[in-house]
PDB file of C-alpha atoms and ligand atoms in Angstrom:
ATOM      1  CA  UNK A   1      36.230 -45.262 -15.761  1.00  0.00           C
ATOM      2  CA  UNK A   2      36.025 -48.033 -13.248  1.00  0.00           C
ATOM      3  CA  UNK A   3      33.831 -48.283 -10.099  1.00  0.00           C
ATOM      4  CA  UNK A   4      35.552 -46.818  -7.113  1.00  0.00           C
ATOM      5  CA  UNK A   5      34.446 -49.753  -4.895  1.00  0.00           C
ATOM      6  CA  UNK A   6      34.967 -52.942  -7.064  1.00  0.00           C
ATOM      7  CA  UNK A   7      37.264 -51.449  -9.678  1.00  0.00           C
ATOM      8  CA  UNK A   8      35.146 -53.029 -12.549  1.00  0.00           C
ATOM      9  CA  UNK A   9      34.079 -50.981 -15.602  1.00  0.00           C
ATOM     10  CA  UNK A  10      30.917 -48.935 -14.928  1.00  0.00           C
ATOM     11  CA  UNK A  11      28.047 -48.433 -17.458  1.00  0.00           C
ATOM     12  CA  UNK A  12      27.659 -45.045 -18.950  1.00  0.00           C
ATOM     13  CA  UNK A  13      23.900 -43.954 -19.068  1.00  0.00           C
ATOM     14  CA  UNK A  14      22.767 -41.008 -21.145  1.00  0.00           C
ATOM     15  CA  UNK A  15      19.237 -39.869 -20.642  1.00  0.00           C
ATOM     16  CA  UNK A  16      17.655 -36.876 -22.516  1.00  0.00           C
ATOM     17  CA  UNK A  17      17.028 -34.897 -19.284  1.00  0.00           C
ATOM     18  CA  UNK A  18      20.689 -35.256 -18.301  1.00  0.00           C
ATOM     19  CA  UNK A  19      21.931 -34.450 -21.757  1.00  0.00           C
ATOM     20  CA  UNK A  20      20.047 -31.143 -21.430  1.00  0.00           C
ATOM     21  CA  UNK A  21      21.698 -30.446 -18.134  1.00  0.00           C
ATOM     22  CA  UNK A  22      25.173 -31.345 -19.554  1.00  0.00           C
ATOM     23  CA  UNK A  23      25.534 -34.411 -17.316  1.00  0.00           C
ATOM     24  CA  UNK A  24      25.410 -38.144 -17.518  1.00  0.00           C
ATOM     25  CA  UNK A  25      25.464 -41.131 -15.132  1.00  0.00           C
ATOM     26  CA  UNK A  26      27.992 -43.771 -14.402  1.00  0.00           C
ATOM     27  CA  UNK A  27      26.489 -46.931 -12.865  1.00  0.00           C
ATOM     28  CA  UNK A  28      27.943 -50.061 -11.279  1.00  0.00           C
ATOM     29  CA  UNK A  29      25.245 -52.815 -11.102  1.00  0.00           C
ATOM     30  CA  UNK A  30      27.214 -55.041  -8.776  1.00  0.00           C
ATOM     31  CA  UNK A  31      27.795 -52.259  -6.210  1.00  0.00           C
ATOM     32  CA  UNK A  32      24.498 -50.386  -6.954  1.00  0.00           C
ATOM     33  CA  UNK A  33      26.700 -47.356  -7.096  1.00  0.00           C
ATOM     34  CA  UNK A  34      25.720 -44.281  -9.201  1.00  0.00           C
ATOM     35  CA  UNK A  35      27.831 -41.348 -10.091  1.00  0.00           C
ATOM     36  CA  UNK A  36      26.373 -38.120 -11.656  1.00  0.00           C
ATOM     37  CA  UNK A  37      29.149 -36.470 -13.875  1.00  0.00           C
ATOM     38  CA  UNK A  38      29.533 -33.415 -15.890  1.00  0.00           C
ATOM     39  CA  UNK A  39      29.646 -34.377 -19.747  1.00  0.00           C
ATOM     40  CA  UNK A  40      32.256 -31.702 -20.467  1.00  0.00           C
ATOM     41  CA  UNK A  41      35.188 -33.066 -18.263  1.00  0.00           C
ATOM     42  CA  UNK A  42      33.624 -36.161 -16.499  1.00  0.00           C
ATOM     43  CA  UNK A  43      33.994 -34.496 -13.012  1.00  0.00           C
ATOM     44  CA  UNK A  44      31.841 -36.114 -10.428  1.00  0.00           C
ATOM     45  CA  UNK A  45      28.814 -34.116  -9.209  1.00  0.00           C
ATOM     46  CA  UNK A  46      27.563 -36.627  -6.800  1.00  0.00           C
ATOM     47  CA  UNK A  47      27.978 -40.197  -5.625  1.00  0.00           C
ATOM     48  CA  UNK A  48      24.949 -42.302  -4.800  1.00  0.00           C
ATOM     49  CA  UNK A  49      24.602 -45.772  -3.293  1.00  0.00           C
ATOM     50  CA  UNK A  50      21.254 -47.848  -3.135  1.00  0.00           C
ATOM     51  CA  UNK A  51      20.076 -50.434  -0.684  1.00  0.00           C
ATOM     52  CA  UNK A  52      16.918 -52.461  -0.365  1.00  0.00           C
ATOM     53  CA  UNK A  53      15.819 -52.965   3.207  1.00  0.00           C
ATOM     54  CA  UNK A  54      12.437 -54.490   4.168  1.00  0.00           C
ATOM     55  CA  UNK A  55      11.311 -54.161   0.500  1.00  0.00           C
ATOM     56  CA  UNK A  56      12.047 -50.420   0.493  1.00  0.00           C
ATOM     57  CA  UNK A  57      14.643 -48.875  -1.739  1.00  0.00           C
ATOM     58  CA  UNK A  58      16.993 -46.225  -0.086  1.00  0.00           C
ATOM     59  CA  UNK A  59      19.455 -43.883  -1.684  1.00  0.00           C
ATOM     60  CA  UNK A  60      22.485 -42.472   0.037  1.00  0.00           C
ATOM     61  CA  UNK A  61      23.890 -39.410  -1.925  1.00  0.00           C
ATOM     62  CA  UNK A  62      26.989 -37.381  -1.208  1.00  0.00           C
ATOM     63  CA  UNK A  63      27.825 -34.231  -3.197  1.00  0.00           C
ATOM     64  CA  UNK A  64      31.395 -34.372  -4.275  1.00  0.00           C
ATOM     65  CA  UNK A  65      32.127 -30.660  -4.160  1.00  0.00           C
ATOM     66  CA  UNK A  66      31.462 -28.263  -1.286  1.00  0.00           C
ATOM     67  CA  UNK A  67      27.713 -27.074  -0.893  1.00  0.00           C
ATOM     68  CA  UNK A  68      27.073 -23.642   0.314  1.00  0.00           C
ATOM     69  CA  UNK A  69      24.359 -23.111   3.050  1.00  0.00           C
ATOM     70  CA  UNK A  70      22.050 -20.181   3.544  1.00  0.00           C
ATOM     71  CA  UNK A  71      24.786 -18.130   5.261  1.00  0.00           C
ATOM     72  CA  UNK A  72      27.181 -18.818   2.445  1.00  0.00           C
ATOM     73  CA  UNK A  73      29.221 -21.153   4.508  1.00  0.00           C
ATOM     74  CA  UNK A  74      30.581 -24.235   2.453  1.00  0.00           C
ATOM     75  CA  UNK A  75      30.044 -27.669   3.872  1.00  0.00           C
ATOM     76  CA  UNK A  76      32.849 -30.153   3.297  1.00  0.00           C
ATOM     77  CA  UNK A  77      30.428 -32.967   2.775  1.00  0.00           C
ATOM     78  CA  UNK A  78      26.772 -33.335   2.479  1.00  0.00           C
ATOM     79  CA  UNK A  79      25.263 -36.817   2.817  1.00  0.00           C
ATOM     80  CA  UNK A  80      21.607 -37.372   2.538  1.00  0.00           C
ATOM     81  CA  UNK A  81      19.440 -40.397   2.940  1.00  0.00           C
ATOM     82  CA  UNK A  82      16.311 -40.781   0.792  1.00  0.00           C
ATOM     83  CA  UNK A  83      13.554 -43.362   0.623  1.00  0.00           C
ATOM     84  CA  UNK A  84      12.855 -44.020  -3.008  1.00  0.00           C
ATOM     85  CA  UNK A  85       9.046 -44.254  -3.520  1.00  0.00           C
ATOM     86  CA  UNK A  86       8.985 -46.741  -6.316  1.00  0.00           C
ATOM     87  CA  UNK A  87       5.519 -45.963  -7.736  1.00  0.00           C
ATOM     88  CA  UNK A  88       6.750 -44.692 -11.002  1.00  0.00           C
ATOM     89  CA  UNK A  89       9.297 -47.415 -11.750  1.00  0.00           C
ATOM     90  CA  UNK A  90      12.425 -45.576 -10.532  1.00  0.00           C
ATOM     91  CA  UNK A  91      15.412 -47.750 -10.502  1.00  0.00           C
ATOM     92  CA  UNK A  92      19.057 -47.286  -9.366  1.00  0.00           C
ATOM     93  CA  UNK A  93      21.044 -45.768 -12.318  1.00  0.00           C
ATOM     94  CA  UNK A  94      18.242 -43.335 -13.287  1.00  0.00           C
ATOM     95  CA  UNK A  95      19.876 -40.472 -11.574  1.00  0.00           C
ATOM     96  CA  UNK A  96      18.518 -37.928  -9.122  1.00  0.00           C
ATOM     97  CA  UNK A  97      17.810 -34.415 -10.168  1.00  0.00           C
ATOM     98  CA  UNK A  98      14.940 -34.797 -12.529  1.00  0.00           C
ATOM     99  CA  UNK A  99      11.778 -33.199 -10.886  1.00  0.00           C
ATOM    100  CA  UNK A 100       9.633 -36.266 -11.383  1.00  0.00           C
ATOM    101  CA  UNK A 101      12.074 -38.569  -9.476  1.00  0.00           C
ATOM    102  CA  UNK A 102      12.782 -36.016  -6.749  1.00  0.00           C
ATOM    103  CA  UNK A 103       9.040 -35.682  -6.091  1.00  0.00           C
ATOM    104  CA  UNK A 104       8.889 -39.353  -5.508  1.00  0.00           C
ATOM    105  CA  UNK A 105      11.708 -39.477  -2.893  1.00  0.00           C
ATOM    106  CA  UNK A 106      11.049 -39.042   0.735  1.00  0.00           C
ATOM    107  CA  UNK A 107      13.933 -37.229   2.521  1.00  0.00           C
ATOM    108  CA  UNK A 108      14.964 -39.093   5.645  1.00  0.00           C
ATOM    109  CA  UNK A 109      18.262 -37.574   7.107  1.00  0.00           C
ATOM    110  CA  UNK A 110      21.005 -35.190   6.116  1.00  0.00           C
ATOM    111  CA  UNK A 111      24.469 -35.128   7.514  1.00  0.00           C
ATOM    112  CA  UNK A 112      26.739 -32.013   7.155  1.00  0.00           C
ATOM    113  CA  UNK A 113      30.440 -31.297   7.587  1.00  0.00           C
ATOM    114  CA  UNK A 114      32.750 -33.705   9.115  1.00  0.00           C
ATOM    115  CA  UNK A 115      30.038 -35.821  10.815  1.00  0.00           C
ATOM    116  CA  UNK A 116      28.938 -37.206   7.314  1.00  0.00           C
ATOM    117  CA  UNK A 117      29.740 -40.854   7.543  1.00  0.00           C
ATOM    118  CA  UNK A 118      31.487 -42.937   4.930  1.00  0.00           C
ATOM    119  CA  UNK A 119      29.150 -45.460   3.410  1.00  0.00           C
ATOM    120  CA  UNK A 120      30.262 -48.266   1.168  1.00  0.00           C
ATOM    121  CA  UNK A 121      28.399 -51.182  -0.519  1.00  0.00           C
ATOM    122  CA  UNK A 122      29.632 -53.394   2.255  1.00  0.00           C
ATOM    123  CA  UNK A 123      28.270 -51.194   5.218  1.00  0.00           C
ATOM    124  CA  UNK A 124      25.353 -49.230   3.698  1.00  0.00           C
ATOM    125  CA  UNK A 125      22.811 -51.813   4.876  1.00  0.00           C
ATOM    126  CA  UNK A 126      23.915 -51.775   8.503  1.00  0.00           C
ATOM    127  CA  UNK A 127      24.271 -47.948   8.629  1.00  0.00           C
ATOM    128  CA  UNK A 128      20.698 -47.323   7.280  1.00  0.00           C
ATOM    129  CA  UNK A 129      19.268 -50.006   9.658  1.00  0.00           C
ATOM    130  CA  UNK A 130      20.920 -48.171  12.516  1.00  0.00           C
ATOM    131  CA  UNK A 131      19.661 -44.779  11.431  1.00  0.00           C
ATOM    132  CA  UNK A 132      16.139 -46.005  10.832  1.00  0.00           C
ATOM    133  CA  UNK A 133      16.069 -47.391  14.508  1.00  0.00           C
ATOM    134  CA  UNK A 134      17.145 -43.910  15.775  1.00  0.00           C
ATOM    135  CA  UNK A 135      14.525 -41.906  13.975  1.00  0.00           C
TER     136      UNK A 135
HETATM  137 ZN1  LIG U 201      31.359 -51.604  -8.302  1.00  0.00          ZN
END
């Protein structure tokens, strides 16, 4: 499958912890775009983009299917911005849901519903810089 941004072939990454979960990662190095996919049908679980700003690595992740809140109401889109704390050698393409990595990510901001913005490899740096100024 090709990258949704640059249309070039993505790299398929299989890690043991993702195999256990029944999932794998597609990664585009040029775009720093990461997709978490189910192994069974290759459906996309989440889309992530990475950007390095002032020597800090940020990850923007959007779930591809509706997420249900505490009241059982589905969100159309949930987008979350994380600061990747790089102390353990985490790199883009290593995925997201493994506990060790999650513990080393600092949550910065979450958007819900229709206000979730569309980020691309072209606009991600500008968007994150703007959000960081507003925090
Ligand atoms: Zn790409």
